[in-house]
XYZ file of C-alpha atoms in Angstrom:
556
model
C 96.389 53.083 140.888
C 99.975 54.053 141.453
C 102.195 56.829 141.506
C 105.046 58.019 138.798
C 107.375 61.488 140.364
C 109.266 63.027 137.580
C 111.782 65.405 138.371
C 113.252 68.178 136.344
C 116.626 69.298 137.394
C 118.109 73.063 137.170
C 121.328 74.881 137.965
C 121.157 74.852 141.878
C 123.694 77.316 142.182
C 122.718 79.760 144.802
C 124.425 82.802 143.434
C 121.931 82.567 140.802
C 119.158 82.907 143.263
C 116.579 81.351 140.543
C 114.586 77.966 140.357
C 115.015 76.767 136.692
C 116.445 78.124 133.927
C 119.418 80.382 134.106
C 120.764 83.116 131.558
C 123.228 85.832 131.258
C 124.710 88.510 128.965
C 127.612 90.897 129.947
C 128.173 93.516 127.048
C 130.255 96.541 126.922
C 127.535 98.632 128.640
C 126.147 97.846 131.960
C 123.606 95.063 131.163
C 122.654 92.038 132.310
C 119.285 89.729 132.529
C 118.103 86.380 134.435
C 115.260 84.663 133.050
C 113.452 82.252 135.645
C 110.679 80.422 135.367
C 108.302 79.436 138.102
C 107.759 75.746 138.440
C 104.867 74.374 141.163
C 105.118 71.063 142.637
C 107.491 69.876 145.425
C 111.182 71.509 146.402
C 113.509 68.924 147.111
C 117.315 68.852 147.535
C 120.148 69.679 144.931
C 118.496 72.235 142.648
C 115.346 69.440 141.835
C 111.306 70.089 141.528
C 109.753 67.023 141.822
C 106.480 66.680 140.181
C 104.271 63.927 141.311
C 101.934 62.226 138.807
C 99.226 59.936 139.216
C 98.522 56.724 136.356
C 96.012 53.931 136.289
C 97.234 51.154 135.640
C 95.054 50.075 132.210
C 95.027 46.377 131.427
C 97.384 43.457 132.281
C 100.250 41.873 129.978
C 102.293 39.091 131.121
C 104.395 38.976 134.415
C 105.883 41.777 134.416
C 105.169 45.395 134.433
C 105.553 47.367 130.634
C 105.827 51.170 130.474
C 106.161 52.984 127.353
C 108.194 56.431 127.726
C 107.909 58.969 124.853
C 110.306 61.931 124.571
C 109.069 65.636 122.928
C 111.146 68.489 123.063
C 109.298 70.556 125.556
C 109.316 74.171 122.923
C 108.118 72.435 119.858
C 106.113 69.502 120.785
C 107.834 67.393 118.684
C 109.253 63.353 118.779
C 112.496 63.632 119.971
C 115.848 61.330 120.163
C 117.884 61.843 123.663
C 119.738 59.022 126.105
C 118.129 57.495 128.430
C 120.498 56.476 131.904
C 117.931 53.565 133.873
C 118.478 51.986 137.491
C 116.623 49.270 139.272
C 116.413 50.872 142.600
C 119.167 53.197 143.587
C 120.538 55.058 140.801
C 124.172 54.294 141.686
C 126.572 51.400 139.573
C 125.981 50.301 136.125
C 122.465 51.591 134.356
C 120.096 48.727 133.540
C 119.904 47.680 129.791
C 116.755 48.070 127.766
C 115.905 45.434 125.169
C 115.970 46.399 121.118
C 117.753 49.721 122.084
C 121.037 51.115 121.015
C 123.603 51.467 123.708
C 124.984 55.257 123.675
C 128.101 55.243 126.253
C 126.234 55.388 129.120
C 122.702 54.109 129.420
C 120.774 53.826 126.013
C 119.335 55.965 123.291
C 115.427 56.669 123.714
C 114.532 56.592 119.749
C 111.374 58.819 120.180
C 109.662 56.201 122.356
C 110.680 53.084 124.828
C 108.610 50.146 125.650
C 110.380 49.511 129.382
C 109.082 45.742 130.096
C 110.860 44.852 133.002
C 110.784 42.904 136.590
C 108.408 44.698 138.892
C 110.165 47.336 141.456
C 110.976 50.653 141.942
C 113.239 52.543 139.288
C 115.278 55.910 138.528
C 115.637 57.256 135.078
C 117.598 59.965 133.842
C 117.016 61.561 130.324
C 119.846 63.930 128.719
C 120.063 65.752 125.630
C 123.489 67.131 125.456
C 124.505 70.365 126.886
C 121.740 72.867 125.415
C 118.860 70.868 127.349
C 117.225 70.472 131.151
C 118.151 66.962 132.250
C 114.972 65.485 133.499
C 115.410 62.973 136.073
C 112.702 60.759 138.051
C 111.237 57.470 139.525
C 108.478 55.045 138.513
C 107.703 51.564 140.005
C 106.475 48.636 137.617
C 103.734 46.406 139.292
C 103.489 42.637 137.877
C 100.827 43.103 134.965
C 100.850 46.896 135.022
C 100.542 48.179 131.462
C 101.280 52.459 131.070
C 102.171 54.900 128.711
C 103.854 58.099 129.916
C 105.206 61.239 128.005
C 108.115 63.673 129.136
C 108.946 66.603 127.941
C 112.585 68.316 127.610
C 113.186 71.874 127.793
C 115.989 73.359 125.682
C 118.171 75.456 127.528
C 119.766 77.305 124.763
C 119.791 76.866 121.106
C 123.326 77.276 120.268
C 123.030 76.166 116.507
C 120.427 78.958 116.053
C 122.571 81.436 117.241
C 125.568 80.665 114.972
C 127.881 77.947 117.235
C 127.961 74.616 115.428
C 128.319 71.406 117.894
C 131.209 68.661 117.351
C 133.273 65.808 118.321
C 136.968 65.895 117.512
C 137.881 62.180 117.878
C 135.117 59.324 118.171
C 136.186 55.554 117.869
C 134.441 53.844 116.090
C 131.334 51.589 116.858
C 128.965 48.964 115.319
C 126.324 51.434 117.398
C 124.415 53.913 114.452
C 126.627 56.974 115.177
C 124.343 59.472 113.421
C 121.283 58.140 115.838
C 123.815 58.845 118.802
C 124.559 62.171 117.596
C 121.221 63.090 117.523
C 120.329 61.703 120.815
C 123.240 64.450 122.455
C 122.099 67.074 119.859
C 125.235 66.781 118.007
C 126.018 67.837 114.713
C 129.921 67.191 113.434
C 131.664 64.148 114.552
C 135.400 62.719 113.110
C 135.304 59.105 113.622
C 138.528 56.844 113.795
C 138.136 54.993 110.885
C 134.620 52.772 109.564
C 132.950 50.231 110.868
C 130.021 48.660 109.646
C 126.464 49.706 111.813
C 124.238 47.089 113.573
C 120.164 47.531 112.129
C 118.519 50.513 114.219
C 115.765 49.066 116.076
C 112.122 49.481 114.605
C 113.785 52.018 111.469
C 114.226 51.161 108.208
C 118.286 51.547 106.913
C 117.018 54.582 104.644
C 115.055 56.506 107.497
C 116.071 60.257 107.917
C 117.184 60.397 111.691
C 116.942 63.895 111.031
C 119.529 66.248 113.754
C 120.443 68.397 110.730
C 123.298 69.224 110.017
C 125.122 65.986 110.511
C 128.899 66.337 108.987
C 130.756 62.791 110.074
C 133.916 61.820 108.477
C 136.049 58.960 108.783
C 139.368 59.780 107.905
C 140.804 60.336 111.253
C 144.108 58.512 112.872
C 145.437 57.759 115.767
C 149.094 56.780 117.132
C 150.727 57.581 120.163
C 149.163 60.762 121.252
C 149.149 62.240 118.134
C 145.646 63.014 115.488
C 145.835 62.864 111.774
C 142.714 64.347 110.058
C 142.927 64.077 106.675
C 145.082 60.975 106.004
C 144.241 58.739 103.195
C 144.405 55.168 103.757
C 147.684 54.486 101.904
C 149.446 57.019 102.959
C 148.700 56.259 106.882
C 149.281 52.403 106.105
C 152.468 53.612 104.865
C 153.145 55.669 108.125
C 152.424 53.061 110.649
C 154.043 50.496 109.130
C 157.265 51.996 109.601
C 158.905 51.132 112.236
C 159.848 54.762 113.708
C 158.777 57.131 116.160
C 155.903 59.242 116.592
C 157.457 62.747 115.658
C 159.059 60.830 112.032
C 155.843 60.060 111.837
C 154.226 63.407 112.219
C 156.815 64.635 109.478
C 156.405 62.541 107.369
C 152.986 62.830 107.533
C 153.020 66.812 107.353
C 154.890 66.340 104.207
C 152.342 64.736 102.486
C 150.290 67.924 102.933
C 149.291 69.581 100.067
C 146.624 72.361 98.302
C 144.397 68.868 97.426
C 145.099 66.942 100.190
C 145.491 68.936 103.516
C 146.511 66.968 106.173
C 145.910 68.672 110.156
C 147.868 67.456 113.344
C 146.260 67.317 116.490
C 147.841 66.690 119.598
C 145.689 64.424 121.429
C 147.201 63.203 124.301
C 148.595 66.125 126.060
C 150.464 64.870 128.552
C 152.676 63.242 126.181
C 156.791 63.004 126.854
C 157.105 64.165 123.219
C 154.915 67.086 123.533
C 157.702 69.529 123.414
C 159.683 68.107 120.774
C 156.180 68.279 118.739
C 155.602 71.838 119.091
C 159.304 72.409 118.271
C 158.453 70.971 114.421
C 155.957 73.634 114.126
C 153.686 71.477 112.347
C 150.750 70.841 115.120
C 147.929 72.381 114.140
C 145.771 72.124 117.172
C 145.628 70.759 120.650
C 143.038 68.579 122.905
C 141.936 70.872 125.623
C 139.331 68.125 126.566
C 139.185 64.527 125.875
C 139.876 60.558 127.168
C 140.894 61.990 130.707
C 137.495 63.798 131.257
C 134.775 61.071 131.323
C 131.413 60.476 132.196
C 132.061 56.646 132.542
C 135.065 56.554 135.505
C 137.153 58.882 136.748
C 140.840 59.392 135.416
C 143.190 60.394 138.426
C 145.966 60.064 137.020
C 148.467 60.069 133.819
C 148.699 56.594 131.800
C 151.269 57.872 129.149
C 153.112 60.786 129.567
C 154.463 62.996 132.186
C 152.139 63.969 134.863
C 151.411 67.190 137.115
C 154.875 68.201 138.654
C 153.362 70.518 140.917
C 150.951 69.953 143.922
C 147.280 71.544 144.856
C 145.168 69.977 141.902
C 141.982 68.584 143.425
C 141.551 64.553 142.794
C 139.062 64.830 140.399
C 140.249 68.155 139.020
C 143.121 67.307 138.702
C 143.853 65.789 134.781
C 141.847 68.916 133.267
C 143.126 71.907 134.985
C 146.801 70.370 134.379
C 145.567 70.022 130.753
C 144.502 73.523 130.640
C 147.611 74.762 132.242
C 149.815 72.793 129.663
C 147.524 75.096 126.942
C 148.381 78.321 128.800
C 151.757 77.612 128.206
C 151.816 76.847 125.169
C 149.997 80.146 124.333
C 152.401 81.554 126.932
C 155.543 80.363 124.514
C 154.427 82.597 121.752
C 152.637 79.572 119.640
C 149.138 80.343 118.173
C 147.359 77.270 118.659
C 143.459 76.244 118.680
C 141.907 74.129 120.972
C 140.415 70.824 120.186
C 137.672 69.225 122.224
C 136.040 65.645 121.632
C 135.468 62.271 123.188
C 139.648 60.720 122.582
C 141.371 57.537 121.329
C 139.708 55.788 124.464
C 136.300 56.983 124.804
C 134.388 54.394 123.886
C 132.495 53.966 126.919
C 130.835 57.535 127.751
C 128.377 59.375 125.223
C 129.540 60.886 122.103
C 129.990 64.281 122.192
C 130.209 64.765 126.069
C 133.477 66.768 125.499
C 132.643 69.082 122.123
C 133.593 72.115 120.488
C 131.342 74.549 119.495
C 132.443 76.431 116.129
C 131.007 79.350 114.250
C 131.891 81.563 111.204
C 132.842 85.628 112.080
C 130.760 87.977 110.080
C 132.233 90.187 107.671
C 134.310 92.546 109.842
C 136.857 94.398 108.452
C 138.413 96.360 110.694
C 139.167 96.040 114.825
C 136.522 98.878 115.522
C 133.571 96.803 113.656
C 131.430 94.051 115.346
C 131.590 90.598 114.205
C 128.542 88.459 114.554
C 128.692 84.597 114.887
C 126.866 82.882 111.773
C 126.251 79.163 111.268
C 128.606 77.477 109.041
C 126.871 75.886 106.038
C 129.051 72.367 105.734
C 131.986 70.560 107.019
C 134.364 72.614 105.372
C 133.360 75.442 106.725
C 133.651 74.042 110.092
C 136.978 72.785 110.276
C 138.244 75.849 108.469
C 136.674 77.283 111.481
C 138.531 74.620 113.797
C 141.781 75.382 112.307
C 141.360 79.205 112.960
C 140.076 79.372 116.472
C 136.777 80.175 116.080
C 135.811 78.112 119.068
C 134.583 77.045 122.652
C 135.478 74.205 124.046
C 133.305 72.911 126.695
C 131.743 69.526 128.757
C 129.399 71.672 130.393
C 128.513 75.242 130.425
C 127.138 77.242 127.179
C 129.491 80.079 126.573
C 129.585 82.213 123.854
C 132.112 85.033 124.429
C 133.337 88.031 122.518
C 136.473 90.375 123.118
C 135.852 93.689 121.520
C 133.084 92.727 119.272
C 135.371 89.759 117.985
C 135.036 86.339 118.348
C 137.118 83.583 119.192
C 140.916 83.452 117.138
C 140.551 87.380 115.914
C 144.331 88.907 116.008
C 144.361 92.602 117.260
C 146.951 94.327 116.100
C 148.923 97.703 116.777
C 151.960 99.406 116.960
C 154.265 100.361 119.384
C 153.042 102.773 121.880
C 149.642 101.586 120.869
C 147.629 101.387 124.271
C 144.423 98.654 122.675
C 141.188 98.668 125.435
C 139.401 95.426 124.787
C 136.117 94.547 126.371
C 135.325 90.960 127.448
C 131.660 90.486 127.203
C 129.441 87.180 127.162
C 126.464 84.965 126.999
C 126.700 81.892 129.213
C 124.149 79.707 129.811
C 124.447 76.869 132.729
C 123.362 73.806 133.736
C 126.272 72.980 136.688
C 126.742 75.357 139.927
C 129.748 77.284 138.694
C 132.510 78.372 140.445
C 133.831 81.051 138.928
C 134.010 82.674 135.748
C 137.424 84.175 134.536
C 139.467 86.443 132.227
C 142.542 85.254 131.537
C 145.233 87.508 129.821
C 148.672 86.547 129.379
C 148.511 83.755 131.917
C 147.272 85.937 134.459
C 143.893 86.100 135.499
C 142.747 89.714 134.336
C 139.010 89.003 135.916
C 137.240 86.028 138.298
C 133.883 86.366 139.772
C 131.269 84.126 141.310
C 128.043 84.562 138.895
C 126.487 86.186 141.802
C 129.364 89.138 142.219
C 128.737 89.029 138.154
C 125.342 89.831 138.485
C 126.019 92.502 141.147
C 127.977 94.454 138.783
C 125.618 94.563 135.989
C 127.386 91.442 134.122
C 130.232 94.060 133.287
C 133.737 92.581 132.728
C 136.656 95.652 133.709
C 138.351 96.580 130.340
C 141.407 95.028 129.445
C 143.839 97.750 128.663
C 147.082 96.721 126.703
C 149.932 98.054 124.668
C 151.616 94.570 124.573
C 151.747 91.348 122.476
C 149.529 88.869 124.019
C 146.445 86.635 124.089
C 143.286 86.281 126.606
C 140.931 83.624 126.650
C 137.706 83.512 128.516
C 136.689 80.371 130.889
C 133.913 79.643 132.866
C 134.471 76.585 135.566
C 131.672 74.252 137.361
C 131.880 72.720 140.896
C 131.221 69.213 139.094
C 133.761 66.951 141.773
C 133.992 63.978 139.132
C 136.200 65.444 136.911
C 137.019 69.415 135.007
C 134.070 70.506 133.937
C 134.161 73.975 132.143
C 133.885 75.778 128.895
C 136.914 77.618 127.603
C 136.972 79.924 124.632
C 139.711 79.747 122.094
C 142.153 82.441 122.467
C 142.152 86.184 120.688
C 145.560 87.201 120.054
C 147.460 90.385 120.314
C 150.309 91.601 118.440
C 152.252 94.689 118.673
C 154.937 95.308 115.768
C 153.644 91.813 114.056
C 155.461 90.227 117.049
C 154.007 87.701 119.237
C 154.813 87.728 122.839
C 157.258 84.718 124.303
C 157.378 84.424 127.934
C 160.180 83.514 130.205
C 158.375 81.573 132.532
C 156.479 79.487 129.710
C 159.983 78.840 127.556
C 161.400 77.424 130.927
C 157.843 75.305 131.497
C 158.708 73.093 128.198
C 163.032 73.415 128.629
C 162.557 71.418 131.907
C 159.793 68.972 130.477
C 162.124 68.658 127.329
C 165.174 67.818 129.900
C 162.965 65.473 131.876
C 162.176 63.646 128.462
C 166.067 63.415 127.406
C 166.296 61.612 130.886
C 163.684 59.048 129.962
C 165.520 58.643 126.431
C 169.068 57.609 128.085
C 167.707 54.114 129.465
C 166.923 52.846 125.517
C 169.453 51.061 123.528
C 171.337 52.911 121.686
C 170.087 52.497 117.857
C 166.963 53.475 119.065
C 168.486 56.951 121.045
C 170.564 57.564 118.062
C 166.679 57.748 115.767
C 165.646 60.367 118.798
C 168.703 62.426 118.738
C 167.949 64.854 115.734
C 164.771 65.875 116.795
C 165.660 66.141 120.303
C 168.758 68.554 119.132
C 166.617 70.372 116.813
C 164.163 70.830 119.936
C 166.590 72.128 122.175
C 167.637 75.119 119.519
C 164.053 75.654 118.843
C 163.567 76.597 122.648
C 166.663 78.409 123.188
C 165.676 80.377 120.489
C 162.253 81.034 122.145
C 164.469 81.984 125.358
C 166.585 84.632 124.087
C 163.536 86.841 123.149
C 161.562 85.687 125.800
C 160.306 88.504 128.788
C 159.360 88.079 131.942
């Protein structure tokens, strides 16, 4: 006889004050709920309940020790398809790799069932489904000759797609691992793929077996060159473009000139942190920008800037560091007067951590038709629908936390409007769900933060957020931060916007943000020969009047 513990982790955040699953609601009205349920077994460290088993070992089988794992979603009781993460011994380094299994970033995808026949030892496991479930973590030791089956169950923390938030990935590369087995092992449902390439056999399927995960949207026509995404692109027409022997903002002309009613063609700017970033936003033909990807990884840590111009000011946390600058860079933009969605997804380099780790979560606005009526989120019915949904801001980005905000009754990328000596009151409100301790969950209006609690001082009052009160041009977005140390870790709503007169607001400070990084680029440019300067030079000039422009009507 010996002795499996499996483990169940839960949000060991102490301002929650609960044992296992966490959830909240703030509305308009005082109101506010946490759901816990009560677990027995044994209380160990860092927010785990450790659950000991005991298996006889049933008949012998070679030299070493086989264990078959099975995975059911804990509310159904059906088969299920998550990743499995596996160590020999401590559950530090690289995971251990699992025979006739596809590899899925980090660790392996658990098809329904594993047969684990491996050297004899102690081992740690570690089974996640995405964001929406409990990650269920534990140890088992394999005996020579040991032969045992064992079964573990995962409990969904929140069913985002049944409440009208569709799951994707904004940039995958591409892999010879099945991606729609992958997306079904992180309970993903849109992914936008870098180009094709050919799948290796699924273990133990047949090539026509529904994976099932439905929806699944995945298209292919997504392209990448220096820091810039084109969605939309057909194959001659981006042959054509990177060809050419020219920069990267020619190319983003030339490829926003090839947009049409039949063929539209969306801009993405993927690397934030690029030099050319403010030159870009000058063209006015970016239609969206990563506010998560390649620099927030589960795989290794990314400390600092490869290409591009890094943080210029000081007090960013190591890990922290890459995301909060990212978000900051977003602010500004919004800041500047520029309506711009966010984009979320794994990046041009993410190749080694799971698909889908950094996602955006889209839904469609009821029918709403005036700023005094409520708009519900409903599930978009195909791809179409989602991107349109992309494009217009109805969004959360997020690596971690389940947030599904509203401002007003609206969702995500609604435009108040008003005139002057219009005084709007909008009222944050929220569901959040959380898997993370969380630091602190904020309102953020014009660049300022309007609102930041601990979830414990949230729960104290009720789960009510103070009424914004405005009679100016603006935006607010809604963000909710976890004390991961790895990396930025948060979910961040796409921005409502505000506009008094039809007039968006530009601000001083945000204007001067991209004039200096535009000046600090021009710098750069001087050391290159001077053909190559001269093919800069018109869209540096036209950058600098774009901005100036943005200055003379900018406020404080």
């Amino acid at each position: 006889m010996r002795k499996l513990m499996f483990c169940e982790e839960f949000d060991s955040n102490p301002s929650l004050a609960a044992p296992a699953s966490a959830s909240m609601k703030s509305a308009g009205r005082p109101w506010f709920s946490l759901v816990a349920k009560a677990w027995s077994g044994v209380a160990c460290r860092c927010g785990v309940v450790c659950l000991v088993a005991t298996t006889w070992v049933s008949s012998a089988c070679g030299a070493n020790g086989t264990l078959t794992f099975t995975a059911d979603d804990k509310a159904t009781g059906a088969s299920t398809i998550t990743r499995m993460e596996l160590w020999r011994g401590t559950p530090t380094g690289k995971t251990t790799p699992v025979r006739r299994t596809v590899p899925a970033g980090i660790g392996v995808v658990l098809d329904r069932s594993v047969e684990l026949t491996m050297p004899d030892g102690p081992y740690h496991f570690r089974l996640i489904r995405g964001p929406e479930y409990r990650i269920v973590t534990g140890t088992f030791t394999l005996e020579p000759t040991s032969l045992d089956e064992k079964n573990v169950q995962l409990p969904r923390m929140v069913d985002m797609l049944s409440e009208g938030w569709t799951s994707g990935d904004c940039m995958v590369v591409a892999s010879e691992n099945s991606l729609p087995l992958r997306m079904a092992s992180e309970d993903l449902h849109v992914a936008s793929v870098m180009g094709h390439q050919d799948a290796k056999p699924i273990p133990y399927r047949d090539a026509d077996y529904d994976i099932g995960g439905e929806p699944k949207w995945i298209r292919e026509d997504v392209s990448h060159h220096d820091g810039l995404a084109f969605y939309g692109l057909g194959p001659e027409t981006w042959n054509s473009i990177s060809a050419a022997d020219t920069i990267s903002t020619r190319r983003l002309v030339i490829a926003s000139e090839r947009s049409n009613e039949e063929n539209t063609i969306q801009i993405g700017v993927e690397n934030p942190f690029a030099w050319e970033l403010p030159v870009w936003l000058a063209s006015s033909r970016i239609n969206g920008f990563f506010l998560m990807g390649d620099w927030l990884r589960l795989d290794r840590k990314i400390l600092k800037v490869a290409e591009g111009r890094g943080p210029q000011n000081v007090g960013f946390g190591d890990g922290q560091q890459l995301g909060r600058y990212a978000e900051e860079i977003y602010r500004n933009i919004l800041d500047a007067g520029i309506r711009m969605p966010p984009l979320a997804g794994g990046g041009s380099a993410s190749n080694g951590t799971p698909v889908g780790y950094n996602r955006l979560y889209v839904t469609l606005p009821s029918d709403a038709p005036s700023d005094h009526d409520v708009s519900d989120p409903l599930a978009v019915t195909d791809a179409q629908q989602w991107w349109s949904g992309v494009w217009r801001g109805n969004s959360v980005a997020t690596n971690g936390p389940m947030l599904r905000p509203k401002l007003a009754g609206k969702l995500p990328g609604h435009v108040f409007t008003g005139s002057a000596g219009t005084t709007l009151q909008l009222q944050p409100e929220l569901e959040l769900a959380v898997r993370d301790p969380v630091e602190y969950l904020e309102v953020i209006h014009n660049g300022r933060v309007h609102y930041s609690a601990r979830l414990k001082e949230f729960a104290e009052a009720g789960g009510r957020i103070p009424m914004i009160e405005t009679d100016q041009s603006g935006w607010v977005f809604i963000r909710v931060v976890t004390l991961h140390e790895d990396h930025y870790r948060a979910a961040v709503s796409a921005p409502w916007y505000v506009e008094i007169n039809g007039r968006p607001r530009v601000s001083k400070r945000s204007v001067e943000f991209f004039q200096k990084w535009l000046a600090d680029y021009e710098a750069k440019l001087v050391a290159l020969p001077p053909e190559r300067l001269a093919e800069h030079a018109p869209f540096i000039r036209a950058a600098r009047t774009f901005w100036q422009a943005k200055a003379e009507v900018a406020v404080e």
